[in-house]
CSV table of C-alpha atoms and ligand atoms in Angstrom, one decimal:
chain,number,residue,atom,x,y,z
A,41,UNK,CA,-41.7,-114.5,2.3
A,42,UNK,CA,-44.3,-114.9,5.0
A,43,UNK,CA,-46.4,-117.9,5.8
A,44,UNK,CA,-49.5,-118.7,3.8
A,45,UNK,CA,-50.3,-121.7,5.9
A,46,UNK,CA,-48.6,-124.2,8.2
A,47,UNK,CA,-45.1,-125.7,7.6
A,48,UNK,CA,-44.9,-129.3,8.7
A,49,UNK,CA,-41.6,-131.2,8.8
A,50,UNK,CA,-41.6,-135.0,8.8
A,51,UNK,CA,-38.5,-137.1,9.3
A,52,UNK,CA,-37.9,-140.8,9.9
A,53,UNK,CA,-36.4,-144.0,8.4
A,54,UNK,CA,-37.5,-145.7,5.2
A,55,UNK,CA,-41.0,-147.3,5.3
A,56,UNK,CA,-42.2,-145.4,8.4
A,57,UNK,CA,-45.1,-144.1,6.4
A,58,UNK,CA,-43.8,-140.6,5.8
A,59,UNK,CA,-45.1,-140.1,2.3
A,60,UNK,CA,-48.6,-141.5,3.1
A,61,UNK,CA,-48.8,-139.1,6.1
A,62,UNK,CA,-47.4,-136.1,4.2
A,63,UNK,CA,-49.9,-136.5,1.3
A,64,UNK,CA,-52.8,-137.0,3.7
A,65,UNK,CA,-51.9,-134.0,5.8
A,66,UNK,CA,-51.4,-131.8,2.7
A,67,UNK,CA,-54.9,-132.7,1.5
A,68,UNK,CA,-56.4,-132.0,4.9
A,69,UNK,CA,-54.6,-128.7,5.2
A,70,UNK,CA,-54.9,-127.5,1.6
A,71,UNK,CA,-51.2,-127.2,1.1
A,72,UNK,CA,-48.7,-129.2,-1.1
A,73,UNK,CA,-46.4,-132.0,0.0
A,74,UNK,CA,-42.7,-132.4,-0.9
A,75,UNK,CA,-41.0,-135.9,-0.9
A,76,UNK,CA,-37.3,-134.9,-0.6
A,77,UNK,CA,-36.2,-138.6,-0.7
A,78,UNK,CA,-37.6,-138.6,-4.3
A,79,UNK,CA,-35.2,-135.8,-5.1
A,80,UNK,CA,-32.2,-137.8,-4.0
A,81,UNK,CA,-33.6,-140.8,-5.8
A,82,UNK,CA,-33.9,-138.7,-9.0
A,83,UNK,CA,-30.2,-137.7,-8.8
A,84,UNK,CA,-29.3,-141.4,-8.2
A,85,UNK,CA,-31.5,-142.5,-11.2
A,86,UNK,CA,-30.0,-139.8,-13.4
A,87,UNK,CA,-26.4,-140.9,-12.5
A,88,UNK,CA,-27.3,-144.6,-13.4
A,89,UNK,CA,-29.0,-143.5,-16.6
A,90,UNK,CA,-25.9,-141.5,-17.7
A,91,UNK,CA,-23.4,-144.1,-16.7
A,92,UNK,CA,-21.9,-141.9,-13.9
A,93,UNK,CA,-20.4,-143.8,-11.0
A,94,UNK,CA,-22.5,-143.0,-7.9
A,95,UNK,CA,-19.2,-143.0,-5.9
A,96,UNK,CA,-17.6,-140.3,-8.1
A,97,UNK,CA,-18.4,-137.4,-5.8
A,98,UNK,CA,-17.5,-134.6,-8.2
A,99,UNK,CA,-19.3,-136.0,-11.2
A,100,UNK,CA,-22.5,-136.6,-9.1
A,101,UNK,CA,-22.2,-133.2,-7.6
A,102,UNK,CA,-22.0,-131.6,-11.0
A,103,UNK,CA,-25.0,-133.7,-12.1
A,104,UNK,CA,-27.0,-132.6,-9.0
A,105,UNK,CA,-26.4,-129.0,-9.8
A,106,UNK,CA,-27.4,-129.2,-13.5
A,107,UNK,CA,-30.2,-131.8,-13.5
A,108,UNK,CA,-33.8,-130.5,-13.9
A,109,UNK,CA,-36.0,-132.3,-11.3
A,110,UNK,CA,-39.7,-131.7,-11.8
A,111,UNK,CA,-41.5,-132.3,-8.5
A,112,UNK,CA,-45.1,-131.3,-9.3
A,113,UNK,CA,-47.4,-134.4,-9.6
A,114,UNK,CA,-45.4,-137.0,-11.5
A,115,UNK,CA,-41.6,-136.9,-10.8
A,116,UNK,CA,-39.6,-135.8,-13.9
A,117,UNK,CA,-35.9,-135.8,-14.6
A,118,UNK,CA,-35.0,-133.5,-17.5
A,119,UNK,CA,-38.6,-133.9,-18.8
A,120,UNK,CA,-38.7,-137.7,-18.5
A,121,UNK,CA,-41.3,-139.2,-16.2
A,122,UNK,CA,-39.5,-141.4,-13.6
A,123,UNK,CA,-42.1,-141.8,-10.8
A,124,UNK,CA,-41.8,-145.6,-10.8
A,125,UNK,CA,-38.2,-145.8,-12.0
A,126,UNK,CA,-36.8,-144.0,-9.0
A,127,UNK,CA,-38.3,-146.8,-6.7
A,128,UNK,CA,-36.4,-149.6,-8.4
A,129,UNK,CA,-34.0,-151.9,-6.5
A,130,UNK,CA,-31.1,-150.5,-8.5
A,131,UNK,CA,-31.8,-147.0,-7.3
A,132,UNK,CA,-32.4,-148.3,-3.7
A,133,UNK,CA,-28.9,-149.8,-3.7
A,134,UNK,CA,-27.0,-146.5,-4.6
A,135,UNK,CA,-29.2,-143.7,-3.3
A,136,UNK,CA,-27.7,-143.7,0.2
A,137,UNK,CA,-24.2,-143.0,-1.4
A,138,UNK,CA,-25.6,-140.2,-3.5
A,139,UNK,CA,-27.5,-138.7,-0.4
A,140,UNK,CA,-24.3,-138.8,1.6
A,141,UNK,CA,-22.5,-136.5,-0.9
A,142,UNK,CA,-22.3,-133.1,0.8
A,143,UNK,CA,-22.4,-131.1,-2.5
A,144,UNK,CA,-25.5,-133.0,-3.5
A,145,UNK,CA,-27.2,-132.3,-0.2
A,146,UNK,CA,-26.3,-128.6,-0.4
A,147,UNK,CA,-28.0,-128.3,-3.8
A,148,UNK,CA,-31.1,-130.4,-2.8
A,149,UNK,CA,-31.5,-128.4,0.4
A,150,UNK,CA,-31.3,-125.2,-1.6
A,151,UNK,CA,-34.0,-126.4,-3.9
A,152,UNK,CA,-36.2,-127.6,-1.0
A,153,UNK,CA,-36.0,-124.2,0.8
A,154,UNK,CA,-36.9,-122.5,-2.5
A,155,UNK,CA,-39.9,-124.8,-2.9
A,156,UNK,CA,-41.0,-123.8,0.6
A,157,UNK,CA,-40.3,-120.1,0.2
A,158,UNK,CA,-42.3,-119.9,-3.1
A,159,UNK,CA,-45.3,-121.5,-1.4
A,160,UNK,CA,-45.0,-120.1,2.1
A,161,UNK,CA,-46.5,-123.4,3.5
A,162,UNK,CA,-46.3,-127.1,3.0
A,163,UNK,CA,-45.6,-130.6,4.3
A,164,UNK,CA,-42.0,-131.7,3.7
A,165,UNK,CA,-40.7,-135.1,4.5
A,166,UNK,CA,-37.2,-136.6,4.5
A,167,UNK,CA,-34.4,-137.2,7.0
A,168,UNK,CA,-33.0,-133.7,7.7
A,169,UNK,CA,-36.1,-131.5,7.4
A,170,UNK,CA,-36.6,-130.5,11.1
A,171,UNK,CA,-32.9,-130.0,11.6
A,172,UNK,CA,-31.7,-128.4,8.3
A,173,UNK,CA,-34.3,-127.7,5.7
A,174,UNK,CA,-37.1,-126.1,7.8
A,175,UNK,CA,-35.9,-125.7,11.4
A,176,UNK,CA,-38.6,-123.1,11.9
A,177,UNK,CA,-41.4,-125.4,10.9
A,178,UNK,CA,-44.7,-125.1,12.9
A,179,UNK,CA,-44.7,-128.8,13.6
A,180,UNK,CA,-41.9,-131.3,13.6
A,181,UNK,CA,-42.8,-135.0,13.4
A,182,UNK,CA,-40.4,-137.9,13.8
A,183,UNK,CA,-42.3,-140.9,12.3
A,184,UNK,CA,-41.0,-144.4,12.9
A,185,UNK,CA,-42.2,-148.1,12.9
A,186,UNK,CA,-40.8,-151.5,13.8
A,187,UNK,CA,-38.3,-152.7,11.2
A,188,UNK,CA,-40.5,-155.6,10.2
A,189,UNK,CA,-43.5,-153.4,9.5
A,190,UNK,CA,-41.3,-151.0,7.6
A,191,UNK,CA,-39.8,-153.8,5.5
A,192,UNK,CA,-43.3,-155.2,4.9
A,193,UNK,CA,-44.5,-151.9,3.5
A,194,UNK,CA,-41.4,-151.5,1.3
A,195,UNK,CA,-41.7,-155.1,0.0
A,196,UNK,CA,-45.3,-154.5,-1.0
A,197,UNK,CA,-44.3,-151.2,-2.7
A,198,UNK,CA,-41.6,-153.1,-4.7
A,199,UNK,CA,-44.1,-155.8,-5.7
A,200,UNK,CA,-42.3,-158.5,-3.8
A,201,UNK,CA,-44.5,-159.1,-0.7
A,202,UNK,CA,-42.9,-162.6,0.0
A,203,UNK,CA,-39.4,-161.1,0.3
A,204,UNK,CA,-39.7,-159.2,3.5
A,205,UNK,CA,-36.5,-160.6,5.0
A,206,UNK,CA,-34.3,-159.6,2.1
A,207,UNK,CA,-35.9,-156.2,1.9
A,208,UNK,CA,-35.4,-155.8,5.7
A,209,UNK,CA,-31.7,-156.6,5.3
A,210,UNK,CA,-31.2,-154.1,2.5
A,211,UNK,CA,-33.3,-151.4,4.2
A,212,UNK,CA,-31.4,-151.7,7.5
A,213,UNK,CA,-28.1,-151.3,5.5
A,214,UNK,CA,-29.5,-148.2,3.9
A,215,UNK,CA,-30.7,-146.8,7.2
A,216,UNK,CA,-27.3,-147.5,8.7
A,217,UNK,CA,-25.6,-145.4,6.0
A,218,UNK,CA,-28.2,-142.7,6.3
A,219,UNK,CA,-27.7,-142.6,10.1
A,220,UNK,CA,-24.0,-142.6,10.2
A,221,UNK,CA,-23.0,-140.3,7.4
A,222,UNK,CA,-21.0,-137.1,8.2
A,223,UNK,CA,-23.5,-134.6,6.8
A,224,UNK,CA,-27.0,-134.3,8.2
A,225,UNK,CA,-27.4,-137.9,9.3
A,226,UNK,CA,-30.9,-139.3,10.3
A,227,UNK,CA,-31.1,-138.8,14.1
A,228,UNK,CA,-32.4,-141.6,16.2
A,229,UNK,CA,-35.9,-141.0,17.6
A,230,UNK,CA,-34.6,-140.0,21.0
A,231,UNK,CA,-32.2,-137.4,19.7
A,232,UNK,CA,-34.3,-135.7,17.0
A,233,UNK,CA,-34.9,-132.0,16.6
A,234,UNK,CA,-35.9,-130.0,19.7
A,235,UNK,CA,-39.7,-129.8,20.0
A,236,UNK,CA,-40.3,-132.7,17.6
A,237,UNK,CA,-43.0,-135.2,18.4
A,238,UNK,CA,-42.1,-138.9,18.0
A,239,UNK,CA,-44.8,-141.1,16.6
A,240,UNK,CA,-44.5,-144.9,16.2
A,241,UNK,CA,-46.9,-146.0,13.4
A,242,UNK,CA,-46.5,-149.7,14.2
A,243,UNK,CA,-50.0,-151.2,14.4
A,244,UNK,CA,-51.6,-147.8,13.5
A,245,UNK,CA,-53.6,-147.1,10.4
A,246,UNK,CA,-52.8,-144.1,8.2
A,247,UNK,CA,-55.9,-142.2,9.4
A,248,UNK,CA,-55.0,-142.7,13.0
A,249,UNK,CA,-51.6,-141.2,12.5
A,250,UNK,CA,-53.0,-138.2,10.5
A,251,UNK,CA,-55.5,-137.4,13.4
A,252,UNK,CA,-52.7,-137.7,15.9
A,253,UNK,CA,-50.6,-135.2,14.1
A,254,UNK,CA,-53.4,-132.8,13.4
A,255,UNK,CA,-54.2,-132.8,17.1
A,256,UNK,CA,-50.8,-131.3,17.7
A,257,UNK,CA,-51.2,-128.5,15.2
B,512,DC,O1,-37.3,-141.7,1.8
B,512,DC,P1,-36.6,-142.4,0.7
B,512,DC,O2,-36.3,-143.9,1.1
B,512,DC,O3,-37.2,-142.3,-0.6
B,512,DC,O4,-35.1,-141.7,0.6
B,512,DC,C1,-34.2,-142.1,-0.3
B,512,DC,C2,-32.8,-141.9,0.2
B,512,DC,O5,-32.5,-140.5,0.3
B,512,DC,C3,-32.5,-142.5,1.5
B,512,DC,O6,-31.2,-143.2,1.4
B,512,DC,C4,-32.4,-141.4,2.5
B,512,DC,C5,-32.0,-140.2,1.6
B,512,DC,N1,-32.6,-139.0,2.1
B,512,DC,C6,-31.8,-138.1,2.7
B,512,DC,O7,-30.7,-138.3,3.0
B,512,DC,N2,-32.3,-136.8,3.1
B,512,DC,C7,-33.6,-136.5,2.9
B,512,DC,N3,-34.1,-135.4,3.2
B,512,DC,C8,-34.5,-137.5,2.2
B,512,DC,C9,-33.9,-138.7,1.9
C-alpha cells in the first residue's frame, strides 16, 4: 500500500526519550505512533502471567504467535489492560531475554509491518526499526542520552526517583543484552542505519528534540 503520510523510524537505548518524541511527532504530523518495546514487554508480561519460563524459547515463541496484543490507546493483552503492568521491575528483568528470541522477533516484526502497511504512515520506535522493520522510512532517527540522564528518567517512571544508581545498573545490563544479541541487536550510535540522524537528548527538552527532528523532514 502507498504512503498516506511520513514514516519515521526512531531507535535508541532505554530512557533516551523515544516514546516522548514518537508521541509528540505523531501529534504534530497527524499520524499514529507505535511503541514496539511495549509489544516485547507485553509478551514478557504474558509469559510471567501464565507461568511460562522466559528462557523456554519454544514456549515463549508459541505464546508470541498466539497472544492478542491490542496496541491502540491502552495496551491490552488478550483483552486485559496492562499499560502499567508491562513497566514493572519484574517485566524489566526478563524482557531482554524475550526480545532476544528470534521467533518472537519474527512475529513482532510481522505485526509491526502490518501496522504500518494498514496505516501507510506513522512513527515507530524501538531498536531495529530503521534496519529491519521499516528500512524505507522517510526519516531515521537514532536517539540517545547519557546513561545518568536515561537512568534518571527511567527511575522517575518507575516511581523510585532516589534509586538512580540501581536503575542505571539494571538498565546498562539490559542495554548490553539488547546490543549483543545475535538477532537485530541495537547498533551503537556510530554504526546505525545508513542515513540515520543521531540526536543526543542530554540537556535538551522534549520540544527542542521534536523541532530538531521536524527540521530534517
Ligand atoms: O524500549 P523498551 O525499554 O520498552 O523495550 C523493552 C525491551 O524490548 C528492551 O529490552 C529492548 C527490546 N526491544 C527490542 O529488542 N526491539 C524493539 N524494536 C523494541 C524493544
